[in-house]
């Protein structure tokens, strides 16, 4: 026996937007036995499998076009206006579990677009949330993941800057400063969710407190990849797993203090499964 001392980070796990979406899905599944969901309800394969086994049916936008008269869940990432227009056309009942923080951001971007602002969005290309934000601007906004993508010499003199809700706060303000230093007038909108961004600081403290870290996340989670790197930078003995079966016993030494943590898309039950596996060593 390795006699590991294992602790789960109480700040890890689902953010409130994901909790809201999953609770809404489970209520309908318990009542109706099935529910369509536009895209993975959360970027965690194990949680998706659990809900699929309860009757959740994952579809994409192509399949949505051929669906009629059904209930369809809009996940926390939100959707562009075109999805709502299609729902009306196909007599679909949308169960809107869009995160309130995302909805507020969509409204702010729509208001700026209506005022003819030059809109720039700091976010990940192709991300579901970002696609929903772009839809508020008829896909006219400029999306960038890194300031190196922008042609600073030929940008408008005045822009309105937004951010995907899950981006890094420090990086956002660094981008804002660089733009202003280049003489660009920036109307800055800090639209980053603090429940998500604060995980960065909390995880640095957590990761430094243990001999080894097991970071639990789905491989599709952008948030998971970013927070894993935060842990690894603070504690090089950090290991990424999506399932308890991926844990290797030789990562640990006898008596190690092991911290288990995860992304905003990682369910607590999965971190508990990881903890229980470690305690059996």
PDB file of C-alpha atoms in Angstrom:
ATOM      1  CA  UNK A   1       0.000   0.000   0.000  1.00  0.00           C
ATOM      2  CA  UNK A   2       1.218   3.479  -0.878  1.00  0.00           C
ATOM      3  CA  UNK A   3      -0.858   5.030   1.924  1.00  0.00           C
ATOM      4  CA  UNK A   4      -1.583   8.157  -0.159  1.00  0.00           C
ATOM      5  CA  UNK A   5      -3.211  11.176   1.473  1.00  0.00           C
ATOM      6  CA  UNK A   6      -5.747  12.369  -1.099  1.00  0.00           C
ATOM      7  CA  UNK A   7      -7.732  15.615  -1.055  1.00  0.00           C
ATOM      8  CA  UNK A   8     -10.184  17.048  -3.607  1.00  0.00           C
ATOM      9  CA  UNK A   9     -10.100  20.771  -4.379  1.00  0.00           C
ATOM     10  CA  UNK A  10     -13.448  22.090  -3.117  1.00  0.00           C
ATOM     11  CA  UNK A  11     -13.286  24.987  -5.610  1.00  0.00           C
ATOM     12  CA  UNK A  12     -13.034  22.655  -8.609  1.00  0.00           C
ATOM     13  CA  UNK A  13     -15.931  21.223 -10.560  1.00  0.00           C
ATOM     14  CA  UNK A  14     -18.874  22.622 -12.457  1.00  0.00           C
ATOM     15  CA  UNK A  15     -19.406  26.372 -12.647  1.00  0.00           C
ATOM     16  CA  UNK A  16     -22.973  27.502 -11.933  1.00  0.00           C
ATOM     17  CA  UNK A  17     -23.797  27.801 -15.648  1.00  0.00           C
ATOM     18  CA  UNK A  18     -23.034  24.123 -16.242  1.00  0.00           C
ATOM     19  CA  UNK A  19     -24.879  23.081 -13.072  1.00  0.00           C
ATOM     20  CA  UNK A  20     -27.935  24.980 -14.333  1.00  0.00           C
ATOM     21  CA  UNK A  21     -27.837  23.271 -17.751  1.00  0.00           C
ATOM     22  CA  UNK A  22     -27.391  19.766 -16.359  1.00  0.00           C
ATOM     23  CA  UNK A  23     -30.108  20.147 -13.728  1.00  0.00           C
ATOM     24  CA  UNK A  24     -32.491  21.403 -16.409  1.00  0.00           C
ATOM     25  CA  UNK A  25     -31.625  18.443 -18.661  1.00  0.00           C
ATOM     26  CA  UNK A  26     -32.074  15.908 -15.861  1.00  0.00           C
ATOM     27  CA  UNK A  27     -35.487  17.316 -14.913  1.00  0.00           C
ATOM     28  CA  UNK A  28     -36.744  16.864 -18.479  1.00  0.00           C
ATOM     29  CA  UNK A  29     -35.134  13.440 -18.871  1.00  0.00           C
ATOM     30  CA  UNK A  30     -36.814  12.252 -15.683  1.00  0.00           C
ATOM     31  CA  UNK A  31     -40.159  13.494 -17.008  1.00  0.00           C
ATOM     32  CA  UNK A  32     -39.992  12.712 -20.733  1.00  0.00           C
ATOM     33  CA  UNK A  33     -37.342  10.001 -20.996  1.00  0.00           C
ATOM     34  CA  UNK A  34     -35.481  11.756 -23.805  1.00  0.00           C
ATOM     35  CA  UNK A  35     -34.168  15.187 -24.771  1.00  0.00           C
ATOM     36  CA  UNK A  36     -32.149  16.507 -27.698  1.00  0.00           C
ATOM     37  CA  UNK A  37     -29.090  18.647 -26.915  1.00  0.00           C
ATOM     38  CA  UNK A  38     -27.367  20.882 -29.457  1.00  0.00           C
ATOM     39  CA  UNK A  39     -23.717  19.938 -28.995  1.00  0.00           C
ATOM     40  CA  UNK A  40     -22.136  18.260 -25.977  1.00  0.00           C
ATOM     41  CA  UNK A  41     -23.901  19.578 -22.880  1.00  0.00           C
ATOM     42  CA  UNK A  42     -20.478  19.887 -21.239  1.00  0.00           C
ATOM     43  CA  UNK A  43     -16.952  19.245 -22.492  1.00  0.00           C
ATOM     44  CA  UNK A  44     -16.531  16.104 -20.446  1.00  0.00           C
ATOM     45  CA  UNK A  45     -17.038  12.720 -22.104  1.00  0.00           C
ATOM     46  CA  UNK A  46     -17.810  10.871 -18.867  1.00  0.00           C
ATOM     47  CA  UNK A  47     -20.607  13.260 -17.873  1.00  0.00           C
ATOM     48  CA  UNK A  48     -21.986  13.210 -21.417  1.00  0.00           C
ATOM     49  CA  UNK A  49     -22.053   9.376 -21.325  1.00  0.00           C
ATOM     50  CA  UNK A  50     -23.919   9.462 -18.021  1.00  0.00           C
ATOM     51  CA  UNK A  51     -26.626  11.718 -19.447  1.00  0.00           C
ATOM     52  CA  UNK A  52     -26.807   9.864 -22.768  1.00  0.00           C
ATOM     53  CA  UNK A  53     -27.551   6.722 -20.768  1.00  0.00           C
ATOM     54  CA  UNK A  54     -30.501   8.615 -19.246  1.00  0.00           C
ATOM     55  CA  UNK A  55     -31.865   9.501 -22.699  1.00  0.00           C
ATOM     56  CA  UNK A  56     -29.971  12.625 -23.816  1.00  0.00           C
ATOM     57  CA  UNK A  57     -29.467  12.726 -27.590  1.00  0.00           C
ATOM     58  CA  UNK A  58     -26.552  14.871 -28.804  1.00  0.00           C
ATOM     59  CA  UNK A  59     -27.087  16.503 -32.202  1.00  0.00           C
ATOM     60  CA  UNK A  60     -25.227  19.048 -34.311  1.00  0.00           C
ATOM     61  CA  UNK A  61     -26.554  22.028 -36.292  1.00  0.00           C
ATOM     62  CA  UNK A  62     -26.886  19.947 -39.466  1.00  0.00           C
ATOM     63  CA  UNK A  63     -29.126  17.437 -37.678  1.00  0.00           C
ATOM     64  CA  UNK A  64     -31.091  20.259 -36.070  1.00  0.00           C
ATOM     65  CA  UNK A  65     -32.249  21.411 -39.493  1.00  0.00           C
ATOM     66  CA  UNK A  66     -34.024  18.082 -40.019  1.00  0.00           C
ATOM     67  CA  UNK A  67     -35.617  17.923 -36.564  1.00  0.00           C
ATOM     68  CA  UNK A  68     -39.241  18.946 -36.061  1.00  0.00           C
ATOM     69  CA  UNK A  69     -41.617  19.152 -33.110  1.00  0.00           C
ATOM     70  CA  UNK A  70     -39.074  18.153 -30.457  1.00  0.00           C
ATOM     71  CA  UNK A  71     -37.548  19.687 -27.324  1.00  0.00           C
ATOM     72  CA  UNK A  72     -33.953  20.823 -27.795  1.00  0.00           C
ATOM     73  CA  UNK A  73     -31.625  21.981 -25.019  1.00  0.00           C
ATOM     74  CA  UNK A  74     -29.445  25.014 -25.621  1.00  0.00           C
ATOM     75  CA  UNK A  75     -26.370  24.422 -23.480  1.00  0.00           C
ATOM     76  CA  UNK A  76     -24.568  26.972 -21.302  1.00  0.00           C
ATOM     77  CA  UNK A  77     -22.402  28.249 -24.192  1.00  0.00           C
ATOM     78  CA  UNK A  78     -25.417  29.924 -25.827  1.00  0.00           C
ATOM     79  CA  UNK A  79     -26.427  30.074 -29.482  1.00  0.00           C
ATOM     80  CA  UNK A  80     -26.636  32.672 -32.284  1.00  0.00           C
ATOM     81  CA  UNK A  81     -29.998  34.164 -33.381  1.00  0.00           C
ATOM     82  CA  UNK A  82     -30.129  31.822 -36.383  1.00  0.00           C
ATOM     83  CA  UNK A  83     -30.715  28.841 -34.066  1.00  0.00           C
ATOM     84  CA  UNK A  84     -33.782  30.487 -32.531  1.00  0.00           C
ATOM     85  CA  UNK A  85     -35.106  31.385 -35.994  1.00  0.00           C
ATOM     86  CA  UNK A  86     -34.741  27.753 -37.113  1.00  0.00           C
ATOM     87  CA  UNK A  87     -36.568  26.558 -33.985  1.00  0.00           C
ATOM     88  CA  UNK A  88     -39.591  28.671 -34.876  1.00  0.00           C
ATOM     89  CA  UNK A  89     -39.542  27.394 -38.457  1.00  0.00           C
ATOM     90  CA  UNK A  90     -39.321  23.712 -37.369  1.00  0.00           C
ATOM     91  CA  UNK A  91     -41.762  23.981 -34.460  1.00  0.00           C
ATOM     92  CA  UNK A  92     -39.033  23.108 -31.946  1.00  0.00           C
ATOM     93  CA  UNK A  93     -39.322  23.828 -28.224  1.00  0.00           C
ATOM     94  CA  UNK A  94     -36.009  25.279 -27.092  1.00  0.00           C
ATOM     95  CA  UNK A  95     -35.041  24.607 -23.504  1.00  0.00           C
ATOM     96  CA  UNK A  96     -32.671  27.528 -23.073  1.00  0.00           C
ATOM     97  CA  UNK A  97     -29.952  26.742 -20.533  1.00  0.00           C
ATOM     98  CA  UNK A  98     -27.643  29.488 -21.774  1.00  0.00           C
ATOM     99  CA  UNK A  99     -25.467  30.746 -18.933  1.00  0.00           C
ATOM    100  CA  UNK A 100     -26.802  34.101 -17.629  1.00  0.00           C
ATOM    101  CA  UNK A 101     -23.287  35.559 -17.920  1.00  0.00           C
ATOM    102  CA  UNK A 102     -23.161  34.554 -21.598  1.00  0.00           C
ATOM    103  CA  UNK A 103     -26.651  35.929 -22.285  1.00  0.00           C
ATOM    104  CA  UNK A 104     -25.685  39.271 -20.761  1.00  0.00           C
ATOM    105  CA  UNK A 105     -22.605  39.362 -22.967  1.00  0.00           C
ATOM    106  CA  UNK A 106     -24.646  38.534 -26.070  1.00  0.00           C
ATOM    107  CA  UNK A 107     -26.999  41.431 -25.308  1.00  0.00           C
ATOM    108  CA  UNK A 108     -24.120  43.859 -24.817  1.00  0.00           C
ATOM    109  CA  UNK A 109     -22.545  42.843 -28.108  1.00  0.00           C
ATOM    110  CA  UNK A 110     -25.877  43.140 -29.925  1.00  0.00           C
ATOM    111  CA  UNK A 111     -26.374  46.660 -28.516  1.00  0.00           C
ATOM    112  CA  UNK A 112     -22.874  47.668 -29.637  1.00  0.00           C
ATOM    113  CA  UNK A 113     -23.461  46.223 -33.095  1.00  0.00           C
ATOM    114  CA  UNK A 114     -26.729  48.131 -33.403  1.00  0.00           C
ATOM    115  CA  UNK A 115     -24.745  51.308 -32.662  1.00  0.00           C
ATOM    116  CA  UNK A 116     -22.359  50.463 -35.539  1.00  0.00           C
ATOM    117  CA  UNK A 117     -19.374  49.925 -33.212  1.00  0.00           C
ATOM    118  CA  UNK A 118     -16.261  48.212 -34.567  1.00  0.00           C
ATOM    119  CA  UNK A 119     -16.386  45.070 -32.436  1.00  0.00           C
ATOM    120  CA  UNK A 120     -13.398  42.911 -31.514  1.00  0.00           C
ATOM    121  CA  UNK A 121     -13.803  39.724 -29.472  1.00  0.00           C
ATOM    122  CA  UNK A 122     -10.922  38.114 -27.593  1.00  0.00           C
ATOM    123  CA  UNK A 123     -11.812  34.423 -27.789  1.00  0.00           C
ATOM    124  CA  UNK A 124     -11.123  31.023 -29.277  1.00  0.00           C
ATOM    125  CA  UNK A 125     -11.902  30.606 -32.982  1.00  0.00           C
ATOM    126  CA  UNK A 126     -14.769  28.184 -33.524  1.00  0.00           C
ATOM    127  CA  UNK A 127     -15.688  27.881 -29.839  1.00  0.00           C
ATOM    128  CA  UNK A 128     -19.436  27.410 -29.289  1.00  0.00           C
ATOM    129  CA  UNK A 129     -19.735  30.505 -27.089  1.00  0.00           C
ATOM    130  CA  UNK A 130     -17.799  32.617 -29.577  1.00  0.00           C
ATOM    131  CA  UNK A 131     -20.009  31.449 -32.457  1.00  0.00           C
ATOM    132  CA  UNK A 132     -23.020  32.624 -30.451  1.00  0.00           C
ATOM    133  CA  UNK A 133     -21.374  35.994 -29.868  1.00  0.00           C
ATOM    134  CA  UNK A 134     -20.449  36.375 -33.534  1.00  0.00           C
ATOM    135  CA  UNK A 135     -24.056  35.696 -34.449  1.00  0.00           C
ATOM    136  CA  UNK A 136     -25.097  38.867 -32.613  1.00  0.00           C
ATOM    137  CA  UNK A 137     -23.047  40.837 -35.158  1.00  0.00           C
ATOM    138  CA  UNK A 138     -24.138  39.015 -38.333  1.00  0.00           C
ATOM    139  CA  UNK A 139     -20.632  37.468 -38.171  1.00  0.00           C
ATOM    140  CA  UNK A 140     -19.018  40.861 -38.750  1.00  0.00           C
ATOM    141  CA  UNK A 141     -17.046  41.124 -35.479  1.00  0.00           C
ATOM    142  CA  UNK A 142     -13.318  40.360 -35.480  1.00  0.00           C
ATOM    143  CA  UNK A 143     -12.384  37.361 -33.327  1.00  0.00           C
ATOM    144  CA  UNK A 144      -8.767  36.872 -32.227  1.00  0.00           C
ATOM    145  CA  UNK A 145      -7.051  34.416 -29.899  1.00  0.00           C
ATOM    146  CA  UNK A 146      -3.810  36.353 -29.704  1.00  0.00           C
ATOM    147  CA  UNK A 147      -2.964  39.983 -30.379  1.00  0.00           C
ATOM    148  CA  UNK A 148      -0.366  38.810 -32.921  1.00  0.00           C
ATOM    149  CA  UNK A 149      -3.315  38.012 -35.211  1.00  0.00           C
ATOM    150  CA  UNK A 150      -4.281  41.678 -35.431  1.00  0.00           C
ATOM    151  CA  UNK A 151      -2.875  44.119 -37.994  1.00  0.00           C
ATOM    152  CA  UNK A 152      -2.300  46.919 -35.482  1.00  0.00           C
ATOM    153  CA  UNK A 153      -1.145  49.362 -38.163  1.00  0.00           C
ATOM    154  CA  UNK A 154      -4.455  49.192 -40.022  1.00  0.00           C
ATOM    155  CA  UNK A 155      -6.987  48.837 -37.223  1.00  0.00           C
ATOM    156  CA  UNK A 156      -9.797  51.399 -36.774  1.00  0.00           C
ATOM    157  CA  UNK A 157      -8.977  54.379 -34.580  1.00  0.00           C
ATOM    158  CA  UNK A 158     -11.764  53.393 -32.198  1.00  0.00           C
ATOM    159  CA  UNK A 159     -12.911  49.871 -31.318  1.00  0.00           C
ATOM    160  CA  UNK A 160     -15.187  48.151 -28.809  1.00  0.00           C
ATOM    161  CA  UNK A 161     -13.462  45.219 -27.107  1.00  0.00           C
ATOM    162  CA  UNK A 162     -15.200  42.207 -25.567  1.00  0.00           C
ATOM    163  CA  UNK A 163     -13.970  38.863 -24.297  1.00  0.00           C
ATOM    164  CA  UNK A 164     -15.212  35.287 -24.258  1.00  0.00           C
ATOM    165  CA  UNK A 165     -16.378  34.729 -20.680  1.00  0.00           C
ATOM    166  CA  UNK A 166     -13.759  32.081 -19.863  1.00  0.00           C
ATOM    167  CA  UNK A 167     -10.584  33.867 -21.007  1.00  0.00           C
ATOM    168  CA  UNK A 168      -7.734  34.929 -18.754  1.00  0.00           C
ATOM    169  CA  UNK A 169      -8.297  38.315 -17.090  1.00  0.00           C
ATOM    170  CA  UNK A 170      -4.617  39.342 -16.996  1.00  0.00           C
ATOM    171  CA  UNK A 171      -4.173  38.522 -20.691  1.00  0.00           C
ATOM    172  CA  UNK A 172      -7.307  40.505 -21.566  1.00  0.00           C
ATOM    173  CA  UNK A 173      -6.026  43.622 -19.818  1.00  0.00           C
ATOM    174  CA  UNK A 174      -2.578  43.172 -21.343  1.00  0.00           C
ATOM    175  CA  UNK A 175      -4.210  43.170 -24.800  1.00  0.00           C
ATOM    176  CA  UNK A 176      -6.214  46.245 -23.831  1.00  0.00           C
ATOM    177  CA  UNK A 177      -3.023  48.068 -22.770  1.00  0.00           C
ATOM    178  CA  UNK A 178      -1.139  47.174 -25.973  1.00  0.00           C
ATOM    179  CA  UNK A 179      -3.994  48.474 -28.129  1.00  0.00           C
ATOM    180  CA  UNK A 180      -4.188  51.746 -26.205  1.00  0.00           C
ATOM    181  CA  UNK A 181      -0.403  52.163 -26.335  1.00  0.00           C
ATOM    182  CA  UNK A 182      -0.705  51.998 -30.129  1.00  0.00           C
ATOM    183  CA  UNK A 183      -3.033  54.998 -30.023  1.00  0.00           C
ATOM    184  CA  UNK A 184      -6.248  53.050 -30.515  1.00  0.00           C
ATOM    185  CA  UNK A 185      -9.242  54.277 -28.507  1.00  0.00           C
ATOM    186  CA  UNK A 186     -10.657  51.182 -26.816  1.00  0.00           C
ATOM    187  CA  UNK A 187     -14.093  50.958 -25.263  1.00  0.00           C
ATOM    188  CA  UNK A 188     -13.296  48.054 -22.955  1.00  0.00           C
ATOM    189  CA  UNK A 189     -15.952  45.626 -21.767  1.00  0.00           C
ATOM    190  CA  UNK A 190     -14.692  43.232 -19.111  1.00  0.00           C
ATOM    191  CA  UNK A 191     -17.082  40.342 -19.715  1.00  0.00           C
ATOM    192  CA  UNK A 192     -14.996  37.581 -18.120  1.00  0.00           C
ATOM    193  CA  UNK A 193     -16.776  35.356 -15.598  1.00  0.00           C
ATOM    194  CA  UNK A 194     -15.005  35.722 -12.261  1.00  0.00           C
ATOM    195  CA  UNK A 195     -16.128  32.306 -11.053  1.00  0.00           C
ATOM    196  CA  UNK A 196     -14.066  30.862 -13.899  1.00  0.00           C
ATOM    197  CA  UNK A 197     -11.159  33.334 -13.944  1.00  0.00           C
ATOM    198  CA  UNK A 198     -10.604  33.111 -10.191  1.00  0.00           C
ATOM    199  CA  UNK A 199      -9.942  29.375 -10.542  1.00  0.00           C
ATOM    200  CA  UNK A 200      -6.536  30.320 -11.925  1.00  0.00           C
ATOM    201  CA  UNK A 201      -5.384  31.954  -8.684  1.00  0.00           C
ATOM    202  CA  UNK A 202      -7.053  29.336  -6.462  1.00  0.00           C
ATOM    203  CA  UNK A 203      -5.411  26.458  -8.353  1.00  0.00           C
ATOM    204  CA  UNK A 204      -1.924  27.958  -8.038  1.00  0.00           C
ATOM    205  CA  UNK A 205      -2.301  27.828  -4.260  1.00  0.00           C
ATOM    206  CA  UNK A 206      -3.818  24.336  -4.343  1.00  0.00           C
ATOM    207  CA  UNK A 207      -1.194  22.855  -6.694  1.00  0.00           C
ATOM    208  CA  UNK A 208       1.679  24.130  -4.559  1.00  0.00           C
ATOM    209  CA  UNK A 209       0.243  22.461  -1.447  1.00  0.00           C
ATOM    210  CA  UNK A 210       0.696  18.814  -2.541  1.00  0.00           C
ATOM    211  CA  UNK A 211       3.462  16.431  -3.597  1.00  0.00           C
ATOM    212  CA  UNK A 212       1.505  15.321  -6.654  1.00  0.00           C
ATOM    213  CA  UNK A 213      -1.543  16.667  -8.513  1.00  0.00           C
ATOM    214  CA  UNK A 214      -4.065  14.706 -10.561  1.00  0.00           C
ATOM    215  CA  UNK A 215      -5.947  17.086 -12.842  1.00  0.00           C
ATOM    216  CA  UNK A 216      -9.247  15.651 -14.084  1.00  0.00           C
ATOM    217  CA  UNK A 217     -10.770  17.026 -17.277  1.00  0.00           C
ATOM    218  CA  UNK A 218     -12.289  16.115 -20.612  1.00  0.00           C
ATOM    219  CA  UNK A 219      -9.851  16.311 -23.523  1.00  0.00           C
ATOM    220  CA  UNK A 220     -12.192  18.719 -25.377  1.00  0.00           C
ATOM    221  CA  UNK A 221     -12.268  21.305 -22.581  1.00  0.00           C
ATOM    222  CA  UNK A 222     -10.393  24.522 -23.396  1.00  0.00           C
ATOM    223  CA  UNK A 223     -10.789  25.567 -19.783  1.00  0.00           C
ATOM    224  CA  UNK A 224      -9.346  22.220 -18.689  1.00  0.00           C
ATOM    225  CA  UNK A 225      -6.250  22.561 -20.877  1.00  0.00           C
ATOM    226  CA  UNK A 226      -5.604  26.076 -19.558  1.00  0.00           C
ATOM    227  CA  UNK A 227      -6.079  25.163 -15.895  1.00  0.00           C
ATOM    228  CA  UNK A 228      -3.956  22.035 -16.255  1.00  0.00           C
ATOM    229  CA  UNK A 229      -1.096  24.242 -17.448  1.00  0.00           C
ATOM    230  CA  UNK A 230      -1.625  26.512 -14.438  1.00  0.00           C
ATOM    231  CA  UNK A 231      -1.224  23.501 -12.135  1.00  0.00           C
ATOM    232  CA  UNK A 232       1.752  22.089 -14.035  1.00  0.00           C
ATOM    233  CA  UNK A 233       3.625  25.397 -13.919  1.00  0.00           C
ATOM    234  CA  UNK A 234       3.181  25.542 -10.150  1.00  0.00           C
ATOM    235  CA  UNK A 235       3.743  21.813  -9.585  1.00  0.00           C
ATOM    236  CA  UNK A 236       5.651  19.866 -12.280  1.00  0.00           C
ATOM    237  CA  UNK A 237       4.323  16.618 -10.766  1.00  0.00           C
ATOM    238  CA  UNK A 238       0.881  17.254 -12.256  1.00  0.00           C
ATOM    239  CA  UNK A 239      -0.839  14.526 -14.263  1.00  0.00           C
ATOM    240  CA  UNK A 240      -3.802  14.968 -16.646  1.00  0.00           C
ATOM    241  CA  UNK A 241      -6.505  12.279 -16.729  1.00  0.00           C
ATOM    242  CA  UNK A 242      -9.994  12.086 -18.184  1.00  0.00           C
ATOM    243  CA  UNK A 243     -10.891   8.818 -16.423  1.00  0.00           C
ATOM    244  CA  UNK A 244      -9.618   6.925 -13.354  1.00  0.00           C
ATOM    245  CA  UNK A 245      -8.379   4.107 -15.648  1.00  0.00           C
ATOM    246  CA  UNK A 246      -5.697   6.478 -16.965  1.00  0.00           C
ATOM    247  CA  UNK A 247      -4.003   6.850 -13.575  1.00  0.00           C
ATOM    248  CA  UNK A 248      -0.635   5.098 -13.275  1.00  0.00           C
ATOM    249  CA  UNK A 249       0.451   3.818  -9.875  1.00  0.00           C
ATOM    250  CA  UNK A 250       4.122   4.541 -10.581  1.00  0.00           C
ATOM    251  CA  UNK A 251       3.395   8.294 -10.576  1.00  0.00           C
ATOM    252  CA  UNK A 252       3.296   8.179  -6.778  1.00  0.00           C
ATOM    253  CA  UNK A 253       5.605   7.416  -3.859  1.00  0.00           C
ATOM    254  CA  UNK A 254       4.649   5.997  -0.495  1.00  0.00           C
ATOM    255  CA  UNK A 255       2.947   8.557   1.739  1.00  0.00           C
ATOM    256  CA  UNK A 256       2.510  11.204  -0.989  1.00  0.00           C
ATOM    257  CA  UNK A 257       0.017  13.991  -0.390  1.00  0.00           C
ATOM    258  CA  UNK A 258      -2.051  14.077  -3.596  1.00  0.00           C
ATOM    259  CA  UNK A 259      -4.372  16.872  -4.684  1.00  0.00           C
ATOM    260  CA  UNK A 260      -7.241  16.106  -7.080  1.00  0.00           C
ATOM    261  CA  UNK A 261      -8.692  19.036  -9.011  1.00  0.00           C
ATOM    262  CA  UNK A 262     -10.407  19.755 -12.315  1.00  0.00           C
ATOM    263  CA  UNK A 263     -11.958  22.094 -14.842  1.00  0.00           C
ATOM    264  CA  UNK A 264     -15.257  23.974 -14.714  1.00  0.00           C
ATOM    265  CA  UNK A 265     -16.595  21.125 -16.889  1.00  0.00           C
ATOM    266  CA  UNK A 266     -15.448  18.335 -14.551  1.00  0.00           C
ATOM    267  CA  UNK A 267     -18.186  16.703 -12.428  1.00  0.00           C
ATOM    268  CA  UNK A 268     -17.493  16.191  -8.735  1.00  0.00           C
ATOM    269  CA  UNK A 269     -18.482  12.508  -8.977  1.00  0.00           C
ATOM    270  CA  UNK A 270     -15.627  11.931 -11.429  1.00  0.00           C
ATOM    271  CA  UNK A 271     -13.070  13.580  -9.123  1.00  0.00           C
ATOM    272  CA  UNK A 272     -14.423  11.405  -6.309  1.00  0.00           C
ATOM    273  CA  UNK A 273     -13.906   8.297  -8.481  1.00  0.00           C
ATOM    274  CA  UNK A 274     -10.308   9.405  -9.049  1.00  0.00           C
ATOM    275  CA  UNK A 275      -9.803   9.911  -5.313  1.00  0.00           C
ATOM    276  CA  UNK A 276     -11.240   6.474  -4.528  1.00  0.00           C
ATOM    277  CA  UNK A 277      -8.938   4.864  -7.093  1.00  0.00           C
ATOM    278  CA  UNK A 278      -5.905   6.546  -5.535  1.00  0.00           C
ATOM    279  CA  UNK A 279      -6.907   5.443  -2.046  1.00  0.00           C
ATOM    280  CA  UNK A 280      -6.894   1.811  -3.176  1.00  0.00           C
ATOM    281  CA  UNK A 281      -3.185   1.938  -4.062  1.00  0.00           C
TER     282      UNK A 281
END
